[in-house]
Amino acid sequence: MSERDILEEIRNSIVMGHLDAEDEGFDGSMEGTPGTVELVEQALEAETDPQQILTVFNAAMDEVGRLFEAGEYLLPDMLASAECVGEAMDVLEPHLAGTADTQKGTFLIATVKGDLHDIGKNIVITMLKGAGYQVRDLGIDVPADEIVAAVKEHKPQYLGLSALLTTTMTEMETVIRQLKEAGITDVKVIIGGAPTSEEFARKIGADGHCRDALEAVEKLEALRSAS
Ligand code: B12
């Protein structure tokens, strides 16, 4: 199978919620055929660039979002696709992980209060670990005061905030306000997630916005060399 074909198959298996060969997928007919996990393993065996595989995860979840918006997918369908990406990330992570470089600093990351989306956050974590940053994950649905307390405790150089909902992205502003109120000015705040933008980042006083995990690595490198 060509590289393009296998990447296309990975994308389709995520969209179809086909986790592995034992799983039947959304249409009930896929049991016995390679699922997302096996396809990612095959792609890695064929020496496909792991970062290219990550790009496919993004594209597949975009399609799932489109189908949900169109009313063709329901919540459990989104969850099944999310599970495929979660398991596939576990297979991919060792191929992306690098060794922590203490010079590069610590990156604390959280999905803000009210928001349960973590696929994008987890991809950012994997990429930053791969680039040598020490990463601490606070998880999902994290209230602003817990994030501020963790910043006080761990004193990271960078704080990443993720939000996928227009209703939760406003929590990012609360976190930044509470950091200021606590007198913490030496942590660089980077935000991300589909509804956020560079303009929103400026408005709430964040130090940067990233469209994707690759840009997160680039932005941190730029911030490091500027400091
Ligand atoms: C999977 C999914 C879910 C899963 C999440 C599972 C999980 N473990 O994450 C489940 C089923 C739980 C879910 C629930 C809901 N969801 Co949902 N979900 C999605 C979906 C399809 C994909 C999100 C995703 O994983 N994308 C793939 C990743 C890789 O991309 P990403 O998250 O954008 O991350 C990248 C960048 O944004 C960036 N990034 C992200 N975070 C950060 C952070 C930092 C610091 C940096 C630097 C970069 C960065 O880098 C990432 C990697 O490249 C999206 C549609 C979409 N296209 O986004 C809807 C979507 C986000 N969901 C939506 C909705 C409405 C909901 C629900 C309210 C549905 C409901 N009726 O209950 C609930 C809300 C639950 C909650 N309280 O959070 C809407 C949001 C609409 C809006 N404008 O607010 C969307 C857009 C779907 C739609 N089109 O309607 N969802």
PDB file of N, CA, C and O in Angstrom, residues 112-113 142-145 147-148 151 159 161 170-181 189:
ATOM      1  N   VAL A 112      -9.430  24.378  29.782  1.00  0.00           N
ATOM      2  CA  VAL A 112     -10.055  25.242  30.794  1.00  0.00           C
ATOM      3  C   VAL A 112     -11.382  24.683  31.324  1.00  0.00           C
ATOM      4  O   VAL A 112     -11.976  23.776  30.728  1.00  0.00           O
ATOM      5  N   LYS A 113     -11.837  25.296  32.395  1.00  0.00           N
ATOM      6  CA  LYS A 113     -13.066  24.885  33.086  1.00  0.00           C
ATOM      7  C   LYS A 113     -14.265  24.775  32.118  1.00  0.00           C
ATOM      8  O   LYS A 113     -14.469  25.650  31.272  1.00  0.00           O
ATOM      9  N   VAL A 142     -10.343  22.324  33.990  1.00  0.00           N
ATOM     10  CA  VAL A 142      -9.560  22.790  35.143  1.00  0.00           C
ATOM     11  C   VAL A 142      -9.942  24.242  35.493  1.00  0.00           C
ATOM     12  O   VAL A 142      -9.775  25.144  34.661  1.00  0.00           O
ATOM     13  N   PRO A 143     -10.453  24.490  36.700  1.00  0.00           N
ATOM     14  CA  PRO A 143     -10.823  25.845  37.096  1.00  0.00           C
ATOM     15  C   PRO A 143      -9.609  26.779  37.154  1.00  0.00           C
ATOM     16  O   PRO A 143      -8.491  26.327  37.440  1.00  0.00           O
ATOM     17  N   ALA A 144      -9.871  28.069  36.919  1.00  0.00           N
ATOM     18  CA  ALA A 144      -8.788  29.067  36.862  1.00  0.00           C
ATOM     19  C   ALA A 144      -7.940  29.059  38.139  1.00  0.00           C
ATOM     20  O   ALA A 144      -6.708  29.122  38.070  1.00  0.00           O
ATOM     21  N   ASP A 145      -8.605  28.962  39.307  1.00  0.00           N
ATOM     22  CA  ASP A 145      -7.802  29.045  40.538  1.00  0.00           C
ATOM     23  C   ASP A 145      -6.851  27.858  40.683  1.00  0.00           C
ATOM     24  O   ASP A 145      -5.743  27.995  41.209  1.00  0.00           O
ATOM     25  N   ILE A 147      -5.415  26.367  38.121  1.00  0.00           N
ATOM     26  CA  ILE A 147      -4.320  26.624  37.174  1.00  0.00           C
ATOM     27  C   ILE A 147      -3.333  27.602  37.811  1.00  0.00           C
ATOM     28  O   ILE A 147      -2.114  27.388  37.784  1.00  0.00           O
ATOM     29  N   VAL A 148      -3.868  28.660  38.426  1.00  0.00           N
ATOM     30  CA  VAL A 148      -2.997  29.668  39.057  1.00  0.00           C
ATOM     31  C   VAL A 148      -2.188  29.022  40.194  1.00  0.00           C
ATOM     32  O   VAL A 148      -0.979  29.254  40.319  1.00  0.00           O
ATOM     33  N   VAL A 151       0.622  27.095  38.733  1.00  0.00           N
ATOM     34  CA  VAL A 151       1.696  27.973  38.238  1.00  0.00           C
ATOM     35  C   VAL A 151       2.563  28.421  39.416  1.00  0.00           C
ATOM     36  O   VAL A 151       3.792  28.426  39.335  1.00  0.00           O
ATOM     37  N   LEU A 159       2.731  28.671  30.007  1.00  0.00           N
ATOM     38  CA  LEU A 159       1.439  28.086  30.361  1.00  0.00           C
ATOM     39  C   LEU A 159       0.609  27.977  29.087  1.00  0.00           C
ATOM     40  O   LEU A 159       0.427  28.968  28.375  1.00  0.00           O
ATOM     41  N   LEU A 161      -3.106  27.059  27.391  1.00  0.00           N
ATOM     42  CA  LEU A 161      -4.528  26.888  27.695  1.00  0.00           C
ATOM     43  C   LEU A 161      -5.243  26.445  26.437  1.00  0.00           C
ATOM     44  O   LEU A 161      -5.033  27.009  25.365  1.00  0.00           O
ATOM     45  N   THR A 170     -13.767  31.927  27.031  1.00  0.00           N
ATOM     46  CA  THR A 170     -13.737  33.123  27.889  1.00  0.00           C
ATOM     47  C   THR A 170     -13.033  32.832  29.234  1.00  0.00           C
ATOM     48  O   THR A 170     -12.559  33.741  29.889  1.00  0.00           O
ATOM     49  N   GLU A 171     -12.994  31.541  29.611  1.00  0.00           N
ATOM     50  CA  GLU A 171     -12.281  31.144  30.845  1.00  0.00           C
ATOM     51  C   GLU A 171     -10.798  31.508  30.779  1.00  0.00           C
ATOM     52  O   GLU A 171     -10.145  31.722  31.796  1.00  0.00           O
ATOM     53  N   MET A 172     -10.274  31.552  29.532  1.00  0.00           N
ATOM     54  CA  MET A 172      -8.841  31.861  29.380  1.00  0.00           C
ATOM     55  C   MET A 172      -8.550  33.258  29.922  1.00  0.00           C
ATOM     56  O   MET A 172      -7.525  33.501  30.543  1.00  0.00           O
ATOM     57  N   GLU A 173      -9.478  34.178  29.653  1.00  0.00           N
ATOM     58  CA  GLU A 173      -9.326  35.556  30.129  1.00  0.00           C
ATOM     59  C   GLU A 173      -9.322  35.571  31.669  1.00  0.00           C
ATOM     60  O   GLU A 173      -8.543  36.284  32.299  1.00  0.00           O
ATOM     61  N   THR A 174     -10.192  34.735  32.264  1.00  0.00           N
ATOM     62  CA  THR A 174     -10.250  34.649  33.728  1.00  0.00           C
ATOM     63  C   THR A 174      -8.902  34.183  34.277  1.00  0.00           C
ATOM     64  O   THR A 174      -8.399  34.726  35.268  1.00  0.00           O
ATOM     65  N   VAL A 175      -8.316  33.173  33.626  1.00  0.00           N
ATOM     66  CA  VAL A 175      -7.017  32.662  34.101  1.00  0.00           C
ATOM     67  C   VAL A 175      -5.972  33.780  34.051  1.00  0.00           C
ATOM     68  O   VAL A 175      -5.245  34.016  35.036  1.00  0.00           O
ATOM     69  N   ILE A 176      -5.934  34.496  32.926  1.00  0.00           N
ATOM     70  CA  ILE A 176      -4.911  35.547  32.766  1.00  0.00           C
ATOM     71  C   ILE A 176      -5.140  36.668  33.797  1.00  0.00           C
ATOM     72  O   ILE A 176      -4.195  37.177  34.397  1.00  0.00           O
ATOM     73  N   ARG A 177      -6.399  36.999  34.037  1.00  0.00           N
ATOM     74  CA  ARG A 177      -6.700  38.039  35.032  1.00  0.00           C
ATOM     75  C   ARG A 177      -6.244  37.583  36.426  1.00  0.00           C
ATOM     76  O   ARG A 177      -5.594  38.322  37.161  1.00  0.00           O
ATOM     77  N   GLN A 178      -6.561  36.322  36.746  1.00  0.00           N
ATOM     78  CA  GLN A 178      -6.180  35.820  38.088  1.00  0.00           C
ATOM     79  C   GLN A 178      -4.667  35.723  38.254  1.00  0.00           C
ATOM     80  O   GLN A 178      -4.143  35.900  39.350  1.00  0.00           O
ATOM     81  N   LEU A 179      -3.956  35.434  37.161  1.00  0.00           N
ATOM     82  CA  LEU A 179      -2.485  35.400  37.239  1.00  0.00           C
ATOM     83  C   LEU A 179      -1.970  36.795  37.598  1.00  0.00           C
ATOM     84  O   LEU A 179      -1.108  36.950  38.456  1.00  0.00           O
ATOM     85  N   LYS A 180      -2.541  37.809  36.896  1.00  0.00           N
ATOM     86  CA  LYS A 180      -2.113  39.204  37.164  1.00  0.00           C
ATOM     87  C   LYS A 180      -2.426  39.575  38.599  1.00  0.00           C
ATOM     88  O   LYS A 180      -1.593  40.156  39.302  1.00  0.00           O
ATOM     89  N   GLU A 181      -3.647  39.223  39.049  1.00  0.00           N
ATOM     90  CA  GLU A 181      -4.047  39.565  40.421  1.00  0.00           C
ATOM     91  C   GLU A 181      -3.109  38.924  41.445  1.00  0.00           C
ATOM     92  O   GLU A 181      -2.882  39.467  42.516  1.00  0.00           O
ATOM     93  N   VAL A 189       1.939  33.028  28.424  1.00  0.00           N
ATOM     94  CA  VAL A 189       0.698  32.277  28.213  1.00  0.00           C
ATOM     95  C   VAL A 189       0.410  32.113  26.714  1.00  0.00           C
ATOM     96  O   VAL A 189       0.300  33.089  25.977  1.00  0.00           O
TER      97      VAL A 189
END
